[in-house]
Amino acid sequence: MNLVAHKRSIESSADKITRQAQMLSAQLQSIRTRMYPPEAMKSLKTFTSREVSSLLGIAESTLRQMSLDGESAIPERQDNGRRIYTLAQINEIRRHLAQKRPSEAFSFHPQRQRGDKLQVLTIANFKGGSAKTTTTVHLAHYLAIQGLRVLAIDLDPQASLSAMFGYQPEFDVEENQTIYASIRYDEDQRRPLRDVIRKSYFPGIDVVPGNLELMEYEHETPQAIADGVGRGDAIFFRRLGAVISDVADDYDVVLIDAPPQLGYLTLGALCAATSLLITIHPAMIDVASMNQFLAMMSDIMHVIEERGGVLEHDFIRYVLTRHNPNDVPQVNVVALLRSLFGEDVLAPVVVDTTAIANAGLEKKSLYEMAKGSVGRDTLNRALESVDAVNAEIFNHIKSVWGRT
């Protein structure tokens, strides 16, 4: 036996896992650098005139004439003469049209107005595979494309949401750069939320990334409770909502990707939320797991209310994900959920498709996928599905704001 093999044979489990984690982390960093050279940063696709006219609800000829007249944003011209727009330019056109046609301002520029309530949506479930992070990413991208200002908070120590926005937690997110920095108990180390918010490559979306340091909050909170630390907004279940309120004027919607367990971070997310989205894969084992999640959440929410917490949500909706409409058992589960929960189950569903899986491999949403990266029909069907779900959620948000 050579020396290396001998060392491996006496390597402890902890050392082995540490070594393998470091190897995998380095390889992931290498892959990311190859995918997004030279700065290893993601960038957003551009939009054609047809896509822009559809987004804005105006004729393509009107958009073309605006370009010819030098009115608002001037698009780039490709070699074939086609005009392409960035999302920043689309938002500039939105503002221009809202001023030019004040009676239609909300349809062009749907950001919340003075007096409109900041919407904080927590996306939750503790069953793996429920597409919680995928749902969060697609909703964030959809709302930003509609012109809203979105803050996405990664509350999960596994940091999948951060990875989707191009951050590798162990390389790109250093100590005290997560939401933990704003809600931690030692005041001398605490940072304002605005200090840990990062601009993303996606116009309209800011991100608070996560990493393993979020677990510190789970470890420290029981001792803080035992020591009687925290009153009012400083009590553990109000801390997240309190720091979000500090940046409320900067955003229309805050999306929180909650951890896949009912810990103190998730409780803070439930209390901070104005609305809840519960993702569910319509298979019986997943529904059974969700049943336990709901039972535990109910018990804990009652305890929080007894401690003075106020849990009043504008809407609670179940989002059916990864649904195969040709799978009879899944169809039966969907029918069961609709019969039990009625309109609390979103009418549209996210279909199970290779397009979403392929996008995930590239750490992209469907809205970032280039034409030709997957089959056109496959991509279009997937987009129709995700668009329908996100549009209904957006309609619920607009309803809270008093818009039809």
mmCIF file of C-alpha atoms in Angstrom:
data_model
loop_
_atom_site.group_PDB
_atom_site.id
_atom_site.type_symbol
_atom_site.label_atom_id
_atom_site.label_comp_id
_atom_site.label_asym_id
_atom_site.label_seq_id
_atom_site.Cartn_x
_atom_site.Cartn_y
_atom_site.Cartn_z
ATOM 1 C CA MET A 1 0.000 0.000 0.000
ATOM 2 C CA ASN A 2 1.469 3.366 -1.004
ATOM 3 C CA LEU A 3 1.575 6.338 1.354
ATOM 4 C CA VAL A 4 -1.413 8.178 -0.184
ATOM 5 C CA ALA A 5 -3.575 5.076 -0.057
ATOM 6 C CA HIS A 6 -2.510 4.483 3.552
ATOM 7 C CA LYS A 7 -3.492 8.052 4.524
ATOM 8 C CA ARG A 8 -6.858 7.610 2.843
ATOM 9 C CA SER A 9 -7.405 4.362 4.720
ATOM 10 C CA ILE A 10 -7.060 6.099 8.090
ATOM 11 C CA GLU A 11 -8.836 9.304 7.036
ATOM 12 C CA SER A 12 -11.662 10.205 9.404
ATOM 13 C CA SER A 13 -15.179 10.654 8.088
ATOM 14 C CA ALA A 14 -15.079 14.355 8.931
ATOM 15 C CA ASP A 15 -11.802 14.842 7.067
ATOM 16 C CA LYS A 16 -13.067 12.863 4.110
ATOM 17 C CA ILE A 17 -16.261 14.922 3.808
ATOM 18 C CA THR A 18 -14.240 18.132 4.184
ATOM 19 C CA ARG A 19 -11.849 17.078 1.425
ATOM 20 C CA GLN A 20 -14.668 16.069 -0.912
ATOM 21 C CA ALA A 21 -16.578 19.288 -0.255
ATOM 22 C CA GLN A 22 -13.478 21.330 -1.101
ATOM 23 C CA MET A 23 -12.877 19.316 -4.276
ATOM 24 C CA LEU A 24 -16.469 19.754 -5.432
ATOM 25 C CA SER A 25 -16.501 23.450 -4.567
ATOM 26 C CA ALA A 26 -13.350 24.084 -6.585
ATOM 27 C CA GLN A 27 -14.761 22.171 -9.543
ATOM 28 C CA LEU A 28 -18.041 24.108 -9.426
ATOM 29 C CA GLN A 29 -16.083 27.362 -9.402
ATOM 30 C CA SER A 30 -14.124 26.172 -12.436
ATOM 31 C CA ILE A 31 -17.307 25.227 -14.289
ATOM 32 C CA ARG A 32 -18.891 28.575 -13.508
ATOM 33 C CA THR A 33 -15.841 30.458 -14.750
ATOM 34 C CA ARG A 34 -15.984 28.558 -18.025
ATOM 35 C CA MET A 35 -19.714 29.196 -18.390
ATOM 36 C CA TYR A 36 -19.523 32.950 -17.758
ATOM 37 C CA PRO A 37 -16.098 34.233 -18.876
ATOM 38 C CA PRO A 38 -14.142 36.361 -18.309
ATOM 39 C CA GLU A 39 -15.675 37.900 -15.174
ATOM 40 C CA ALA A 40 -17.749 34.804 -14.381
ATOM 41 C CA MET A 41 -20.872 36.956 -14.187
ATOM 42 C CA LYS A 42 -24.289 36.225 -15.628
ATOM 43 C CA SER A 43 -26.012 38.583 -18.028
ATOM 44 C CA LEU A 44 -29.586 38.956 -19.193
ATOM 45 C CA LYS A 45 -30.727 38.302 -22.744
ATOM 46 C CA THR A 46 -32.078 41.063 -24.976
ATOM 47 C CA PHE A 47 -35.633 41.297 -26.286
ATOM 48 C CA THR A 48 -36.935 41.559 -29.847
ATOM 49 C CA SER A 49 -39.413 44.199 -30.990
ATOM 50 C CA ARG A 50 -42.145 41.579 -31.024
ATOM 51 C CA GLU A 51 -41.411 40.551 -27.435
ATOM 52 C CA VAL A 52 -41.324 44.176 -26.287
ATOM 53 C CA SER A 53 -44.582 45.097 -27.992
ATOM 54 C CA SER A 54 -46.225 42.076 -26.380
ATOM 55 C CA LEU A 55 -44.895 43.047 -22.943
ATOM 56 C CA LEU A 56 -46.039 46.645 -23.265
ATOM 57 C CA GLY A 57 -49.354 45.899 -24.934
ATOM 58 C CA ILE A 58 -48.696 48.188 -27.901
ATOM 59 C CA ALA A 59 -48.454 47.512 -31.620
ATOM 60 C CA GLU A 60 -45.053 46.604 -32.987
ATOM 61 C CA SER A 61 -45.486 49.377 -35.538
ATOM 62 C CA THR A 62 -45.926 51.896 -32.707
ATOM 63 C CA LEU A 63 -42.720 50.705 -31.102
ATOM 64 C CA ARG A 64 -40.910 50.929 -34.429
ATOM 65 C CA GLN A 65 -42.149 54.486 -34.989
ATOM 66 C CA MET A 66 -41.013 55.498 -31.504
ATOM 67 C CA SER A 67 -37.556 54.216 -32.394
ATOM 68 C CA LEU A 68 -37.518 56.083 -35.706
ATOM 69 C CA ASP A 69 -38.619 59.304 -33.977
ATOM 70 C CA GLY A 70 -35.953 58.952 -31.284
ATOM 71 C CA GLU A 71 -38.705 58.786 -28.700
ATOM 72 C CA SER A 72 -37.598 57.228 -25.386
ATOM 73 C CA ALA A 73 -35.020 54.396 -25.513
ATOM 74 C CA ILE A 74 -33.155 53.806 -28.764
ATOM 75 C CA PRO A 75 -32.606 50.077 -29.395
ATOM 76 C CA GLU A 76 -29.528 48.492 -30.845
ATOM 77 C CA ARG A 77 -29.742 47.472 -34.496
ATOM 78 C CA GLN A 78 -28.479 44.037 -35.486
ATOM 79 C CA ASP A 79 -26.760 43.322 -38.792
ATOM 80 C CA ASN A 80 -30.053 42.111 -40.230
ATOM 81 C CA GLY A 81 -31.729 45.386 -39.254
ATOM 82 C CA ARG A 82 -33.746 43.963 -36.364
ATOM 83 C CA ARG A 83 -34.091 46.072 -33.247
ATOM 84 C CA ILE A 84 -33.191 44.545 -29.894
ATOM 85 C CA TYR A 85 -33.908 46.030 -26.471
ATOM 86 C CA THR A 86 -32.477 45.529 -23.011
ATOM 87 C CA LEU A 87 -34.808 45.222 -20.032
ATOM 88 C CA ALA A 88 -33.507 48.587 -18.777
ATOM 89 C CA GLN A 89 -34.615 50.141 -22.086
ATOM 90 C CA ILE A 90 -38.007 48.467 -21.824
ATOM 91 C CA ASN A 91 -38.463 49.997 -18.378
ATOM 92 C CA GLU A 92 -37.474 53.392 -19.782
ATOM 93 C CA ILE A 93 -40.173 53.021 -22.429
ATOM 94 C CA ARG A 94 -42.646 52.018 -19.704
ATOM 95 C CA ARG A 95 -41.989 55.234 -17.799
ATOM 96 C CA HIS A 96 -42.263 57.275 -20.993
ATOM 97 C CA LEU A 97 -45.603 55.729 -21.998
ATOM 98 C CA ALA A 98 -46.984 56.085 -18.461
ATOM 99 C CA GLN A 99 -46.275 59.833 -18.601
ATOM 100 C CA LYS A 100 -47.550 60.153 -22.155
ATOM 101 C CA ARG A 101 -50.768 58.224 -21.485
ATOM 102 C CA PRO A 102 -51.638 58.865 -17.829
ATOM 103 C CA SER A 103 -55.009 57.107 -18.076
ATOM 104 C CA GLU A 104 -53.137 53.877 -18.879
ATOM 105 C CA ALA A 105 -50.200 54.495 -16.535
ATOM 106 C CA PHE A 106 -50.763 51.432 -14.348
ATOM 107 C CA SER A 107 -50.876 49.084 -17.331
ATOM 108 C CA PHE A 108 -47.544 50.418 -18.601
ATOM 109 C CA HIS A 109 -45.800 50.955 -15.289
ATOM 110 C CA PRO A 110 -47.378 48.750 -12.589
ATOM 111 C CA GLN A 111 -45.083 49.603 -9.672
ATOM 112 C CA ARG A 112 -46.819 50.214 -6.371
ATOM 113 C CA GLN A 113 -47.884 53.762 -5.639
ATOM 114 C CA ARG A 114 -47.900 55.803 -2.471
ATOM 115 C CA GLY A 115 -50.146 54.040 0.019
ATOM 116 C CA ASP A 116 -49.809 50.634 -1.658
ATOM 117 C CA LYS A 117 -48.691 47.929 0.730
ATOM 118 C CA LEU A 118 -45.283 46.364 0.198
ATOM 119 C CA GLN A 119 -45.858 42.740 -0.748
ATOM 120 C CA VAL A 120 -43.616 40.246 1.042
ATOM 121 C CA LEU A 121 -44.148 36.752 -0.349
ATOM 122 C CA THR A 122 -42.651 33.795 1.474
ATOM 123 C CA ILE A 123 -42.269 30.652 -0.618
ATOM 124 C CA ALA A 124 -42.262 27.655 1.705
ATOM 125 C CA ASN A 125 -42.399 23.883 2.105
ATOM 126 C CA PHE A 126 -40.057 21.463 3.796
ATOM 127 C CA LYS A 127 -40.363 18.655 1.253
ATOM 128 C CA GLY A 128 -37.424 18.488 -1.114
ATOM 129 C CA GLY A 129 -38.348 18.492 -4.780
ATOM 130 C CA SER A 130 -41.315 20.835 -4.424
ATOM 131 C CA ALA A 131 -39.555 23.368 -6.709
ATOM 132 C CA LYS A 132 -39.530 26.064 -4.044
ATOM 133 C CA THR A 133 -36.397 27.805 -5.297
ATOM 134 C CA THR A 134 -37.333 27.364 -8.966
ATOM 135 C CA THR A 135 -40.708 28.946 -8.221
ATOM 136 C CA THR A 136 -39.013 31.863 -6.449
ATOM 137 C CA VAL A 137 -36.572 32.504 -9.295
ATOM 138 C CA HIS A 138 -39.198 32.364 -12.030
ATOM 139 C CA LEU A 139 -41.533 34.640 -10.076
ATOM 140 C CA ALA A 140 -38.730 37.149 -9.418
ATOM 141 C CA HIS A 141 -37.788 37.221 -13.099
ATOM 142 C CA TYR A 142 -41.396 37.483 -14.250
ATOM 143 C CA LEU A 143 -42.216 40.386 -11.924
ATOM 144 C CA ALA A 144 -39.050 42.240 -12.931
ATOM 145 C CA ILE A 145 -39.901 41.790 -16.611
ATOM 146 C CA GLN A 146 -43.310 43.312 -15.816
ATOM 147 C CA GLY A 147 -41.480 46.377 -14.461
ATOM 148 C CA LEU A 148 -41.595 45.773 -10.710
ATOM 149 C CA ARG A 149 -38.753 46.346 -8.248
ATOM 150 C CA VAL A 150 -38.001 43.014 -6.593
ATOM 151 C CA LEU A 151 -35.847 42.039 -3.631
ATOM 152 C CA ALA A 152 -35.043 38.315 -3.449
ATOM 153 C CA ILE A 153 -33.852 37.060 -0.061
ATOM 154 C CA ASP A 154 -32.149 33.683 0.206
ATOM 155 C CA LEU A 155 -32.994 32.389 3.660
ATOM 156 C CA ASP A 156 -31.868 28.831 2.960
ATOM 157 C CA PRO A 157 -28.364 27.876 4.194
ATOM 158 C CA GLN A 158 -28.060 25.638 1.117
ATOM 159 C CA ALA A 159 -28.215 28.864 -0.938
ATOM 160 C CA SER A 160 -29.756 27.438 -4.109
ATOM 161 C CA LEU A 161 -31.409 30.777 -4.875
ATOM 162 C CA SER A 162 -28.039 32.508 -4.616
ATOM 163 C CA ALA A 163 -26.554 30.014 -7.062
ATOM 164 C CA MET A 164 -29.348 30.737 -9.537
ATOM 165 C CA PHE A 165 -28.352 34.408 -9.418
ATOM 166 C CA GLY A 166 -24.732 33.541 -10.118
ATOM 167 C CA TYR A 167 -23.280 33.446 -6.599
ATOM 168 C CA GLN A 168 -21.314 30.448 -5.389
ATOM 169 C CA PRO A 169 -21.820 30.803 -1.629
ATOM 170 C CA GLU A 170 -18.414 29.656 -0.385
ATOM 171 C CA PHE A 171 -16.580 31.864 -2.910
ATOM 172 C CA ASP A 172 -18.790 34.910 -3.423
ATOM 173 C CA VAL A 173 -20.528 35.381 -0.067
ATOM 174 C CA GLU A 174 -18.196 36.152 2.793
ATOM 175 C CA GLU A 175 -18.830 36.288 6.502
ATOM 176 C CA ASN A 176 -21.595 38.678 7.590
ATOM 177 C CA GLN A 177 -22.877 39.215 4.042
ATOM 178 C CA THR A 178 -26.194 37.347 4.340
ATOM 179 C CA ILE A 179 -29.473 38.325 5.990
ATOM 180 C CA TYR A 180 -27.944 36.927 9.190
ATOM 181 C CA ALA A 181 -25.836 40.083 9.341
ATOM 182 C CA SER A 182 -29.021 42.133 9.791
ATOM 183 C CA ILE A 183 -30.914 39.914 12.241
ATOM 184 C CA ARG A 184 -28.089 38.569 14.424
ATOM 185 C CA TYR A 185 -28.239 39.198 18.164
ATOM 186 C CA ASP A 186 -24.800 40.711 18.809
ATOM 187 C CA GLU A 187 -25.378 44.374 18.070
ATOM 188 C CA ASP A 188 -21.744 45.282 17.465
ATOM 189 C CA GLN A 189 -21.632 42.920 14.453
ATOM 190 C CA ARG A 190 -25.075 43.699 13.059
ATOM 191 C CA ARG A 191 -25.342 45.455 9.678
ATOM 192 C CA PRO A 192 -28.244 47.379 8.087
ATOM 193 C CA LEU A 193 -30.055 45.313 5.458
ATOM 194 C CA ARG A 194 -29.176 47.863 2.793
ATOM 195 C CA ASP A 195 -25.490 47.028 3.363
ATOM 196 C CA VAL A 196 -25.918 43.358 2.400
ATOM 197 C CA ILE A 197 -28.260 43.854 -0.555
ATOM 198 C CA ARG A 198 -26.578 43.281 -3.914
ATOM 199 C CA LYS A 199 -27.575 44.463 -7.355
ATOM 200 C CA SER A 200 -28.137 41.507 -9.638
ATOM 201 C CA TYR A 201 -27.421 41.159 -13.355
ATOM 202 C CA PHE A 202 -31.217 41.204 -13.847
ATOM 203 C CA PRO A 203 -32.512 44.822 -13.968
ATOM 204 C CA GLY A 204 -35.128 45.377 -11.291
ATOM 205 C CA ILE A 205 -33.935 42.551 -9.024
ATOM 206 C CA ASP A 206 -31.730 42.952 -5.969
ATOM 207 C CA VAL A 207 -30.523 39.932 -4.014
ATOM 208 C CA VAL A 208 -29.567 39.114 -0.454
ATOM 209 C CA PRO A 209 -27.509 35.929 -0.909
ATOM 210 C CA GLY A 210 -27.259 33.108 1.572
ATOM 211 C CA ASN A 211 -24.681 30.624 2.779
ATOM 212 C CA LEU A 212 -24.080 28.321 5.726
ATOM 213 C CA GLU A 213 -23.705 31.179 8.216
ATOM 214 C CA LEU A 214 -27.518 31.406 8.260
ATOM 215 C CA MET A 215 -27.418 28.362 10.525
ATOM 216 C CA GLU A 216 -25.912 30.589 13.212
ATOM 217 C CA TYR A 217 -29.342 32.173 13.690
ATOM 218 C CA GLU A 218 -30.870 28.744 14.305
ATOM 219 C CA HIS A 219 -28.168 27.993 16.873
ATOM 220 C CA GLU A 220 -28.271 31.346 18.663
ATOM 221 C CA THR A 221 -32.015 31.937 18.894
ATOM 222 C CA PRO A 222 -32.795 29.317 21.601
ATOM 223 C CA GLN A 223 -30.186 30.880 23.873
ATOM 224 C CA ALA A 224 -31.505 34.357 23.089
ATOM 225 C CA ILE A 225 -35.009 33.209 24.048
ATOM 226 C CA ALA A 226 -33.697 31.639 27.271
ATOM 227 C CA ASP A 227 -31.853 34.851 28.109
ATOM 228 C CA GLY A 228 -34.946 36.952 27.465
ATOM 229 C CA VAL A 229 -33.231 38.817 24.616
ATOM 230 C CA GLY A 230 -35.499 40.804 22.380
ATOM 231 C CA ARG A 231 -38.697 42.703 22.897
ATOM 232 C CA GLY A 232 -41.036 44.225 20.333
ATOM 233 C CA ASP A 233 -39.458 44.174 16.870
ATOM 234 C CA ALA A 234 -36.319 42.611 18.347
ATOM 235 C CA ILE A 235 -38.069 39.368 19.328
ATOM 236 C CA PHE A 236 -36.905 36.490 17.130
ATOM 237 C CA PHE A 237 -40.006 36.107 14.982
ATOM 238 C CA ARG A 238 -40.236 39.849 14.193
ATOM 239 C CA ARG A 239 -36.580 40.547 13.407
ATOM 240 C CA LEU A 240 -36.751 39.725 9.697
ATOM 241 C CA GLY A 241 -39.896 41.762 9.108
ATOM 242 C CA ALA A 242 -38.392 44.701 10.998
ATOM 243 C CA VAL A 243 -35.270 44.880 8.825
ATOM 244 C CA ILE A 244 -37.306 44.464 5.624
ATOM 245 C CA SER A 245 -39.384 47.473 6.644
ATOM 246 C CA ASP A 246 -36.190 49.551 6.605
ATOM 247 C CA VAL A 247 -35.957 49.146 2.802
ATOM 248 C CA ALA A 248 -39.692 49.028 2.055
ATOM 249 C CA ASP A 249 -39.644 52.229 -0.010
ATOM 250 C CA ASP A 250 -37.114 50.725 -2.435
ATOM 251 C CA TYR A 251 -39.217 47.772 -3.607
ATOM 252 C CA ASP A 252 -42.633 46.669 -4.783
ATOM 253 C CA VAL A 253 -42.266 42.997 -3.891
ATOM 254 C CA VAL A 254 -39.949 41.055 -1.588
ATOM 255 C CA LEU A 255 -39.597 37.313 -2.223
ATOM 256 C CA ILE A 256 -38.248 35.083 0.542
ATOM 257 C CA ASP A 257 -36.989 31.612 -0.317
ATOM 258 C CA ALA A 258 -37.512 29.901 3.045
ATOM 259 C CA PRO A 259 -35.428 26.971 4.312
ATOM 260 C CA PRO A 260 -36.891 23.467 3.892
ATOM 261 C CA GLN A 261 -37.630 23.090 7.597
ATOM 262 C CA LEU A 262 -39.675 24.825 10.268
ATOM 263 C CA GLY A 263 -36.820 26.496 12.115
ATOM 264 C CA TYR A 264 -36.482 30.013 13.470
ATOM 265 C CA LEU A 265 -35.576 31.430 10.060
ATOM 266 C CA THR A 266 -38.746 30.014 8.525
ATOM 267 C CA LEU A 267 -40.822 31.350 11.417
ATOM 268 C CA GLY A 268 -39.358 34.786 10.798
ATOM 269 C CA ALA A 269 -40.245 34.445 7.115
ATOM 270 C CA LEU A 270 -43.836 33.469 7.939
ATOM 271 C CA CYS A 271 -44.202 36.468 10.236
ATOM 272 C CA ALA A 272 -42.570 38.878 7.779
ATOM 273 C CA ALA A 273 -44.797 37.710 4.939
ATOM 274 C CA THR A 274 -47.857 39.558 3.751
ATOM 275 C CA SER A 275 -48.686 36.494 1.644
ATOM 276 C CA LEU A 276 -47.640 32.842 1.464
ATOM 277 C CA LEU A 277 -46.956 30.563 -1.480
ATOM 278 C CA ILE A 278 -46.739 26.875 -0.606
ATOM 279 C CA THR A 279 -45.243 24.788 -3.391
ATOM 280 C CA ILE A 280 -46.400 21.209 -3.807
ATOM 281 C CA HIS A 281 -45.518 18.423 -6.205
ATOM 282 C CA PRO A 282 -48.820 16.545 -6.709
ATOM 283 C CA ALA A 283 -47.654 13.082 -5.660
ATOM 284 C CA MET A 284 -49.168 11.341 -2.651
ATOM 285 C CA ILE A 285 -45.905 11.097 -0.692
ATOM 286 C CA ASP A 286 -45.317 14.837 -1.194
ATOM 287 C CA VAL A 287 -48.870 15.656 -0.125
ATOM 288 C CA ALA A 288 -48.445 13.525 2.999
ATOM 289 C CA SER A 289 -45.257 15.427 3.802
ATOM 290 C CA MET A 290 -47.009 18.752 3.214
ATOM 291 C CA ASN A 291 -49.747 17.644 5.596
ATOM 292 C CA GLN A 292 -47.149 17.299 8.341
ATOM 293 C CA PHE A 293 -45.662 20.658 7.362
ATOM 294 C CA LEU A 294 -49.072 22.345 7.639
ATOM 295 C CA ALA A 295 -49.825 20.681 10.980
ATOM 296 C CA MET A 296 -46.490 21.768 12.449
ATOM 297 C CA MET A 297 -46.831 25.248 10.982
ATOM 298 C CA SER A 298 -50.307 25.600 12.468
ATOM 299 C CA ASP A 299 -49.125 24.644 15.961
ATOM 300 C CA ILE A 300 -46.160 26.989 15.850
ATOM 301 C CA MET A 301 -48.177 29.875 14.426
ATOM 302 C CA HIS A 302 -50.608 29.572 17.320
ATOM 303 C CA VAL A 303 -47.701 29.722 19.749
ATOM 304 C CA ILE A 304 -46.402 32.853 18.022
ATOM 305 C CA GLU A 305 -49.840 34.471 18.232
ATOM 306 C CA GLU A 306 -49.923 33.677 21.944
ATOM 307 C CA ARG A 307 -46.567 35.483 22.226
ATOM 308 C CA GLY A 308 -48.053 38.600 20.602
ATOM 309 C CA GLY A 309 -47.238 37.866 16.974
ATOM 310 C CA VAL A 310 -49.740 38.936 14.327
ATOM 311 C CA LEU A 311 -50.115 36.498 11.443
ATOM 312 C CA GLU A 312 -52.509 37.984 8.925
ATOM 313 C CA HIS A 313 -51.774 37.272 5.288
ATOM 314 C CA ASP A 314 -53.376 38.913 2.272
ATOM 315 C CA PHE A 315 -53.506 35.566 0.500
ATOM 316 C CA ILE A 316 -52.237 32.016 0.922
ATOM 317 C CA ARG A 317 -51.965 29.984 -2.258
ATOM 318 C CA TYR A 318 -50.785 26.480 -3.097
ATOM 319 C CA VAL A 319 -48.650 26.302 -6.234
ATOM 320 C CA LEU A 320 -48.742 22.974 -8.054
ATOM 321 C CA THR A 321 -45.324 22.259 -9.538
ATOM 322 C CA ARG A 322 -43.743 19.575 -11.722
ATOM 323 C CA HIS A 323 -47.197 18.355 -12.717
ATOM 324 C CA ASN A 324 -47.542 15.673 -15.366
ATOM 325 C CA PRO A 325 -51.117 15.959 -16.696
ATOM 326 C CA ASN A 326 -50.804 12.471 -18.231
ATOM 327 C CA ASP A 327 -50.046 10.859 -14.876
ATOM 328 C CA VAL A 328 -53.403 9.614 -13.538
ATOM 329 C CA PRO A 329 -52.333 9.448 -9.848
ATOM 330 C CA GLN A 330 -51.073 13.053 -10.079
ATOM 331 C CA VAL A 331 -54.324 14.155 -11.714
ATOM 332 C CA ASN A 332 -56.221 12.531 -8.847
ATOM 333 C CA VAL A 333 -54.049 14.317 -6.271
ATOM 334 C CA VAL A 334 -54.668 17.655 -7.999
ATOM 335 C CA ALA A 335 -58.421 16.978 -7.927
ATOM 336 C CA LEU A 336 -58.197 16.117 -4.223
ATOM 337 C CA LEU A 337 -56.353 19.325 -3.376
ATOM 338 C CA ARG A 338 -58.792 21.453 -5.379
ATOM 339 C CA SER A 339 -61.775 19.791 -3.700
ATOM 340 C CA LEU A 340 -60.295 20.425 -0.249
ATOM 341 C CA PHE A 341 -58.739 23.877 -0.654
ATOM 342 C CA GLY A 342 -60.800 25.359 -3.476
ATOM 343 C CA GLU A 343 -59.528 28.674 -4.826
ATOM 344 C CA ASP A 344 -56.536 28.607 -2.490
ATOM 345 C CA VAL A 345 -54.951 26.290 -5.069
ATOM 346 C CA LEU A 346 -53.750 28.340 -8.026
ATOM 347 C CA ALA A 347 -55.741 27.480 -11.151
ATOM 348 C CA PRO A 348 -52.691 27.227 -13.454
ATOM 349 C CA VAL A 349 -50.021 24.638 -12.725
ATOM 350 C CA VAL A 350 -46.323 24.389 -13.561
ATOM 351 C CA VAL A 351 -45.998 21.400 -15.870
ATOM 352 C CA ASP A 352 -43.177 18.895 -15.603
ATOM 353 C CA THR A 353 -40.905 19.639 -18.552
ATOM 354 C CA THR A 354 -37.343 19.058 -19.653
ATOM 355 C CA ALA A 355 -37.095 22.779 -20.443
ATOM 356 C CA ILE A 356 -37.127 23.719 -16.745
ATOM 357 C CA ALA A 357 -34.685 20.914 -15.931
ATOM 358 C CA ASN A 358 -32.310 22.019 -18.694
ATOM 359 C CA ALA A 359 -32.531 25.634 -17.568
ATOM 360 C CA GLY A 360 -31.701 24.573 -14.013
ATOM 361 C CA LEU A 361 -28.567 22.804 -15.194
ATOM 362 C CA GLU A 362 -27.389 26.139 -16.601
ATOM 363 C CA LYS A 363 -28.554 27.987 -13.455
ATOM 364 C CA LYS A 364 -31.086 29.899 -15.509
ATOM 365 C CA SER A 365 -34.805 30.476 -15.514
ATOM 366 C CA LEU A 366 -36.918 29.893 -18.615
ATOM 367 C CA TYR A 367 -36.921 33.658 -19.138
ATOM 368 C CA GLU A 368 -33.154 33.546 -19.674
ATOM 369 C CA MET A 369 -33.057 30.616 -22.067
ATOM 370 C CA ALA A 370 -31.857 31.483 -25.556
ATOM 371 C CA LYS A 371 -33.870 30.361 -28.546
ATOM 372 C CA GLY A 372 -32.558 27.025 -29.747
ATOM 373 C CA SER A 373 -31.157 25.970 -26.364
ATOM 374 C CA VAL A 374 -34.085 23.552 -26.115
ATOM 375 C CA GLY A 375 -36.783 22.670 -28.623
ATOM 376 C CA ARG A 376 -38.909 25.691 -29.504
ATOM 377 C CA ASP A 377 -42.220 23.945 -28.813
ATOM 378 C CA THR A 378 -40.920 22.539 -25.535
ATOM 379 C CA LEU A 379 -39.707 25.952 -24.397
ATOM 380 C CA ASN A 380 -42.928 27.668 -25.455
ATOM 381 C CA ARG A 381 -45.115 25.149 -23.589
ATOM 382 C CA ALA A 382 -42.987 25.532 -20.481
ATOM 383 C CA LEU A 383 -43.116 29.324 -20.685
ATOM 384 C CA GLU A 384 -46.885 29.310 -21.136
ATOM 385 C CA SER A 385 -47.200 27.193 -17.998
ATOM 386 C CA VAL A 386 -44.878 29.323 -15.857
ATOM 387 C CA ASP A 387 -46.289 32.582 -17.242
ATOM 388 C CA ALA A 388 -49.824 31.531 -16.312
ATOM 389 C CA VAL A 389 -48.832 30.727 -12.727
ATOM 390 C CA ASN A 390 -46.854 33.938 -12.300
ATOM 391 C CA ALA A 391 -49.572 36.054 -13.910
ATOM 392 C CA GLU A 392 -52.132 34.762 -11.412
ATOM 393 C CA ILE A 393 -49.800 35.534 -8.501
ATOM 394 C CA PHE A 394 -49.245 39.010 -9.947
ATOM 395 C CA ASN A 395 -53.007 39.468 -10.184
ATOM 396 C CA HIS A 396 -53.308 38.664 -6.482
ATOM 397 C CA ILE A 397 -50.664 41.293 -5.745
ATOM 398 C CA LYS A 398 -52.467 43.880 -7.867
ATOM 399 C CA SER A 399 -55.708 43.020 -6.110
ATOM 400 C CA VAL A 400 -54.101 43.837 -2.758
ATOM 401 C CA TRP A 401 -53.127 47.185 -4.276
ATOM 402 C CA GLY A 402 -56.735 47.780 -5.301
ATOM 403 C CA ARG A 403 -56.231 47.232 -9.021
ATOM 404 C CA THR A 404 -58.167 44.905 -11.262
#
